[in-house]
PDB file of C-alpha atoms in Angstrom:
ATOM      1  CA  MET B   1       6.717 153.084 -32.538  1.00  0.00           C
ATOM      2  CA  ALA B   2       5.632 152.701 -28.901  1.00  0.00           C
ATOM      3  CA  GLY B   3       6.901 149.400 -27.360  1.00  0.00           C
ATOM      4  CA  GLY B   4       4.202 146.832 -28.655  1.00  0.00           C
ATOM      5  CA  SER B   5       2.695 148.629 -31.189  1.00  0.00           C
ATOM      6  CA  HIS B   6       4.097 145.950 -34.130  1.00  0.00           C
ATOM      7  CA  LEU B   7       2.223 143.170 -32.159  1.00  0.00           C
ATOM      8  CA  ALA B   8      -0.915 141.661 -33.855  1.00  0.00           C
ATOM      9  CA  ARG B   9      -4.246 142.058 -32.807  1.00  0.00           C
ATOM     10  CA  ALA B  10      -5.429 138.805 -31.075  1.00  0.00           C
ATOM     11  CA  GLU B  11      -8.212 136.571 -32.591  1.00  0.00           C
ATOM     12  CA  LEU B  12     -11.440 136.671 -30.952  1.00  0.00           C
ATOM     13  CA  LEU B  13     -11.504 133.108 -30.177  1.00  0.00           C
ATOM     14  CA  PRO B  14      -8.846 133.320 -27.699  1.00  0.00           C
ATOM     15  CA  ARG B  15     -10.169 136.560 -25.910  1.00  0.00           C
ATOM     16  CA  LEU B  16     -13.490 134.607 -25.807  1.00  0.00           C
ATOM     17  CA  ALA B  17     -11.668 131.798 -24.264  1.00  0.00           C
ATOM     18  CA  SER B  18      -9.971 134.198 -21.754  1.00  0.00           C
ATOM     19  CA  LEU B  19     -13.407 135.771 -20.902  1.00  0.00           C
ATOM     20  CA  VAL B  20     -14.541 132.128 -19.783  1.00  0.00           C
ATOM     21  CA  TYR B  21     -11.610 131.689 -17.516  1.00  0.00           C
ATOM     22  CA  GLU B  22     -11.862 135.202 -16.427  1.00  0.00           C
ATOM     23  CA  ALA B  23     -15.219 134.748 -15.058  1.00  0.00           C
ATOM     24  CA  LEU B  24     -14.042 131.928 -13.157  1.00  0.00           C
ATOM     25  CA  ILE B  25     -11.161 133.807 -11.125  1.00  0.00           C
ATOM     26  CA  LEU B  26     -13.700 136.479 -11.059  1.00  0.00           C
ATOM     27  CA  THR B  27     -15.958 134.578  -9.239  1.00  0.00           C
ATOM     28  CA  ALA B  28     -13.603 133.780  -6.420  1.00  0.00           C
ATOM     29  CA  VAL B  29     -12.627 137.444  -6.151  1.00  0.00           C
ATOM     30  CA  VAL B  30     -16.422 138.204  -5.783  1.00  0.00           C
ATOM     31  CA  LEU B  31     -16.865 135.612  -3.267  1.00  0.00           C
ATOM     32  CA  LEU B  32     -13.973 136.618  -1.041  1.00  0.00           C
ATOM     33  CA  ALA B  33     -14.488 140.583  -1.365  1.00  0.00           C
ATOM     34  CA  THR B  34     -18.217 139.502  -0.316  1.00  0.00           C
ATOM     35  CA  LEU B  35     -17.119 137.353   2.653  1.00  0.00           C
ATOM     36  CA  VAL B  36     -14.915 140.403   3.557  1.00  0.00           C
ATOM     37  CA  TRP B  37     -17.780 142.896   3.354  1.00  0.00           C
ATOM     38  CA  GLN B  38     -20.095 140.726   5.573  1.00  0.00           C
ATOM     39  CA  GLY B  39     -17.387 140.184   8.173  1.00  0.00           C
ATOM     40  CA  ALA B  40     -16.781 143.672   8.328  1.00  0.00           C
ATOM     41  CA  HIS B  41     -20.591 144.945   8.471  1.00  0.00           C
ATOM     42  CA  GLY B  42     -21.387 142.274  10.944  1.00  0.00           C
ATOM     43  CA  ILE B  43     -18.489 143.377  13.133  1.00  0.00           C
ATOM     44  CA  LEU B  44     -19.274 147.230  12.556  1.00  0.00           C
ATOM     45  CA  THR B  45     -23.345 146.506  13.106  1.00  0.00           C
ATOM     46  CA  GLY B  46     -23.748 143.853  15.146  1.00  0.00           C
ATOM     47  CA  GLN B  47     -25.446 142.222  12.226  1.00  0.00           C
ATOM     48  CA  LEU B  48     -24.990 139.575   9.618  1.00  0.00           C
ATOM     49  CA  GLN B  49     -27.586 140.083   7.310  1.00  0.00           C
ATOM     50  CA  ALA B  50     -27.715 143.154   4.743  1.00  0.00           C
ATOM     51  CA  THR B  51     -30.337 145.764   4.877  1.00  0.00           C
ATOM     52  CA  PRO B  52     -31.705 146.927   1.599  1.00  0.00           C
ATOM     53  CA  GLY B  53     -29.670 149.886   1.328  1.00  0.00           C
ATOM     54  CA  GLY B  54     -26.735 147.526   2.343  1.00  0.00           C
ATOM     55  CA  VAL B  55     -27.070 145.776  -0.897  1.00  0.00           C
ATOM     56  CA  TRP B  56     -26.481 149.019  -2.950  1.00  0.00           C
ATOM     57  CA  ALA B  57     -23.252 149.354  -0.814  1.00  0.00           C
ATOM     58  CA  LEU B  58     -22.064 145.521  -1.547  1.00  0.00           C
ATOM     59  CA  ARG B  59     -22.796 146.107  -5.120  1.00  0.00           C
ATOM     60  CA  ALA B  60     -20.661 149.647  -5.025  1.00  0.00           C
ATOM     61  CA  TRP B  61     -17.793 147.781  -3.041  1.00  0.00           C
ATOM     62  CA  LEU B  62     -17.902 144.625  -5.486  1.00  0.00           C
ATOM     63  CA  VAL B  63     -17.803 147.041  -8.573  1.00  0.00           C
ATOM     64  CA  ALA B  64     -14.771 148.956  -6.396  1.00  0.00           C
ATOM     65  CA  VAL B  65     -12.776 145.577  -6.114  1.00  0.00           C
ATOM     66  CA  THR B  66     -13.296 143.956  -9.334  1.00  0.00           C
ATOM     67  CA  GLY B  67     -12.288 147.457 -10.998  1.00  0.00           C
ATOM     68  CA  GLY B  68      -9.246 147.310  -8.343  1.00  0.00           C
ATOM     69  CA  TYR B  69      -8.496 143.734  -9.487  1.00  0.00           C
ATOM     70  CA  PHE B  70      -9.044 144.256 -13.423  1.00  0.00           C
ATOM     71  CA  CYS B  71      -6.882 147.891 -13.277  1.00  0.00           C
ATOM     72  CA  SER B  72      -4.104 146.768 -11.145  1.00  0.00           C
ATOM     73  CA  PHE B  73      -3.269 143.895 -13.301  1.00  0.00           C
ATOM     74  CA  TRP B  74      -3.828 145.938 -16.551  1.00  0.00           C
ATOM     75  CA  MET B  75      -1.489 148.598 -15.392  1.00  0.00           C
ATOM     76  CA  ARG B  76       1.380 146.088 -14.436  1.00  0.00           C
ATOM     77  CA  GLY B  77       2.133 144.250 -17.519  1.00  0.00           C
ATOM     78  CA  GLY B  78      -1.498 144.416 -19.210  1.00  0.00           C
ATOM     79  CA  GLN B  79      -2.459 140.653 -18.274  1.00  0.00           C
ATOM     80  CA  THR B  80      -4.387 139.126 -15.869  1.00  0.00           C
ATOM     81  CA  LEU B  81      -3.928 135.433 -15.044  1.00  0.00           C
ATOM     82  CA  PRO B  82      -6.280 134.373 -17.586  1.00  0.00           C
ATOM     83  CA  MET B  83      -4.498 136.775 -20.086  1.00  0.00           C
ATOM     84  CA  ARG B  84      -1.207 135.567 -19.435  1.00  0.00           C
ATOM     85  CA  THR B  85      -2.681 132.080 -19.864  1.00  0.00           C
ATOM     86  CA  TRP B  86      -3.955 132.692 -23.508  1.00  0.00           C
ATOM     87  CA  ARG B  87      -0.927 134.811 -24.285  1.00  0.00           C
ATOM     88  CA  LEU B  88      -2.957 138.344 -24.637  1.00  0.00           C
ATOM     89  CA  ARG B  89      -1.911 141.715 -23.501  1.00  0.00           C
ATOM     90  CA  LEU B  90      -3.880 144.826 -22.836  1.00  0.00           C
ATOM     91  CA  ASP B  91      -2.347 148.070 -24.501  1.00  0.00           C
ATOM     92  CA  ARG B  92      -3.376 151.132 -25.268  1.00  0.00           C
ATOM     93  CA  ALA B  93      -4.234 151.803 -29.088  1.00  0.00           C
ATOM     94  CA  ASP B  94      -0.889 153.291 -29.534  1.00  0.00           C
ATOM     95  CA  GLY B  95       0.648 150.519 -28.181  1.00  0.00           C
ATOM     96  CA  ALA B  96       1.645 152.194 -24.877  1.00  0.00           C
ATOM     97  CA  PRO B  97       1.007 150.557 -21.145  1.00  0.00           C
ATOM     98  CA  LEU B  98      -2.099 151.502 -19.792  1.00  0.00           C
ATOM     99  CA  ASP B  99      -2.173 154.218 -17.113  1.00  0.00           C
ATOM    100  CA  LEU B 100      -4.714 154.692 -14.133  1.00  0.00           C
ATOM    101  CA  ARG B 101      -7.078 156.975 -16.703  1.00  0.00           C
ATOM    102  CA  SER B 102      -7.099 154.500 -19.696  1.00  0.00           C
ATOM    103  CA  ALA B 103      -7.910 151.172 -17.317  1.00  0.00           C
ATOM    104  CA  GLY B 104     -10.381 152.969 -15.621  1.00  0.00           C
ATOM    105  CA  VAL B 105     -12.155 154.082 -18.585  1.00  0.00           C
ATOM    106  CA  ARG B 106     -12.064 150.680 -20.264  1.00  0.00           C
ATOM    107  CA  TYR B 107     -13.337 149.256 -16.819  1.00  0.00           C
ATOM    108  CA  ALA B 108     -16.197 151.877 -16.770  1.00  0.00           C
ATOM    109  CA  LEU B 109     -16.962 151.094 -20.409  1.00  0.00           C
ATOM    110  CA  ALA B 110     -17.193 147.567 -19.912  1.00  0.00           C
ATOM    111  CA  TRP B 111     -19.902 147.281 -17.495  1.00  0.00           C
ATOM    112  CA  PRO B 112     -22.716 148.891 -19.923  1.00  0.00           C
ATOM    113  CA  CYS B 113     -20.914 146.979 -23.141  1.00  0.00           C
ATOM    114  CA  ALA B 114     -21.269 143.734 -20.867  1.00  0.00           C
ATOM    115  CA  LEU B 115     -24.776 144.362 -19.106  1.00  0.00           C
ATOM    116  CA  VAL B 116     -26.801 145.593 -22.289  1.00  0.00           C
ATOM    117  CA  ALA B 117     -27.132 141.744 -23.596  1.00  0.00           C
ATOM    118  CA  GLY B 118     -23.620 141.623 -24.290  1.00  0.00           C
ATOM    119  CA  ILE B 119     -23.556 144.005 -26.958  1.00  0.00           C
ATOM    120  CA  GLY B 120     -20.012 144.850 -26.237  1.00  0.00           C
ATOM    121  CA  PHE B 121     -18.958 141.607 -27.063  1.00  0.00           C
ATOM    122  CA  LEU B 122     -20.941 141.218 -30.018  1.00  0.00           C
ATOM    123  CA  TRP B 123     -19.778 144.161 -31.477  1.00  0.00           C
ATOM    124  CA  ALA B 124     -16.260 142.252 -32.371  1.00  0.00           C
ATOM    125  CA  LEU B 125     -18.331 140.224 -35.193  1.00  0.00           C
ATOM    126  CA  GLY B 126     -18.807 143.483 -36.976  1.00  0.00           C
ATOM    127  CA  ASP B 127     -15.809 145.790 -36.230  1.00  0.00           C
ATOM    128  CA  ARG B 128     -13.172 146.071 -38.735  1.00  0.00           C
ATOM    129  CA  ASP B 129     -10.195 145.191 -36.023  1.00  0.00           C
ATOM    130  CA  ARG B 130     -12.682 142.428 -34.509  1.00  0.00           C
ATOM    131  CA  GLN B 131     -12.487 144.845 -31.152  1.00  0.00           C
ATOM    132  CA  PHE B 132     -14.835 144.724 -28.392  1.00  0.00           C
ATOM    133  CA  LEU B 133     -16.986 147.951 -28.382  1.00  0.00           C
ATOM    134  CA  HIS B 134     -15.381 148.822 -24.989  1.00  0.00           C
ATOM    135  CA  ASP B 135     -11.775 148.786 -26.519  1.00  0.00           C
ATOM    136  CA  ARG B 136     -12.972 150.611 -29.445  1.00  0.00           C
ATOM    137  CA  LEU B 137     -14.502 153.458 -27.284  1.00  0.00           C
ATOM    138  CA  ALA B 138     -11.485 153.394 -24.693  1.00  0.00           C
ATOM    139  CA  GLY B 139      -8.763 153.449 -27.107  1.00  0.00           C
ATOM    140  CA  THR B 140      -7.265 150.402 -26.094  1.00  0.00           C
ATOM    141  CA  ARG B 141      -6.417 146.780 -27.814  1.00  0.00           C
ATOM    142  CA  ILE B 142      -5.844 143.302 -27.026  1.00  0.00           C
ATOM    143  CA  VAL B 143      -2.729 142.023 -28.646  1.00  0.00           C
ATOM    144  CA  ARG B 144      -1.360 138.311 -28.570  1.00  0.00           C
ATOM    145  CA  VAL B 145       2.176 137.991 -27.235  1.00  0.00           C
ATOM    146  CA  PRO B 146       4.307 135.619 -28.910  1.00  0.00           C
ATOM    147  CA  ARG B 147       5.814 132.943 -27.103  1.00  0.00           C
TER     148      ARG B 147
END
């Protein structure tokens, strides 16, 4: 048994509560990253207004920053601050900690699962283990951490 494979899968309600908390923190991360982008863009170009092509570059920057945020926490202990608050941890399906590949795959899969009408989260209602679609596809799971 890999370290943590004996832990129970987390219930749906704490995972959803953690998502709400995560959205608040992610808002701050995105705002800060946008300020950094605007400052760097303004310094480099002498403009503070984004060009149409700059909007796509900004979006790519924000996807990279949020990916860095999530993947770094998932690889170091499997928990973001909201997950720690709700005593949740992200592991691979075999109970092992996430590496860069598994964290990156989960992050990449979470985007379409969230953006296509939230189907990846609704998936949990019919999944036999109540897993989100991106966890099912990525071979990851969210477990409950005992007190």
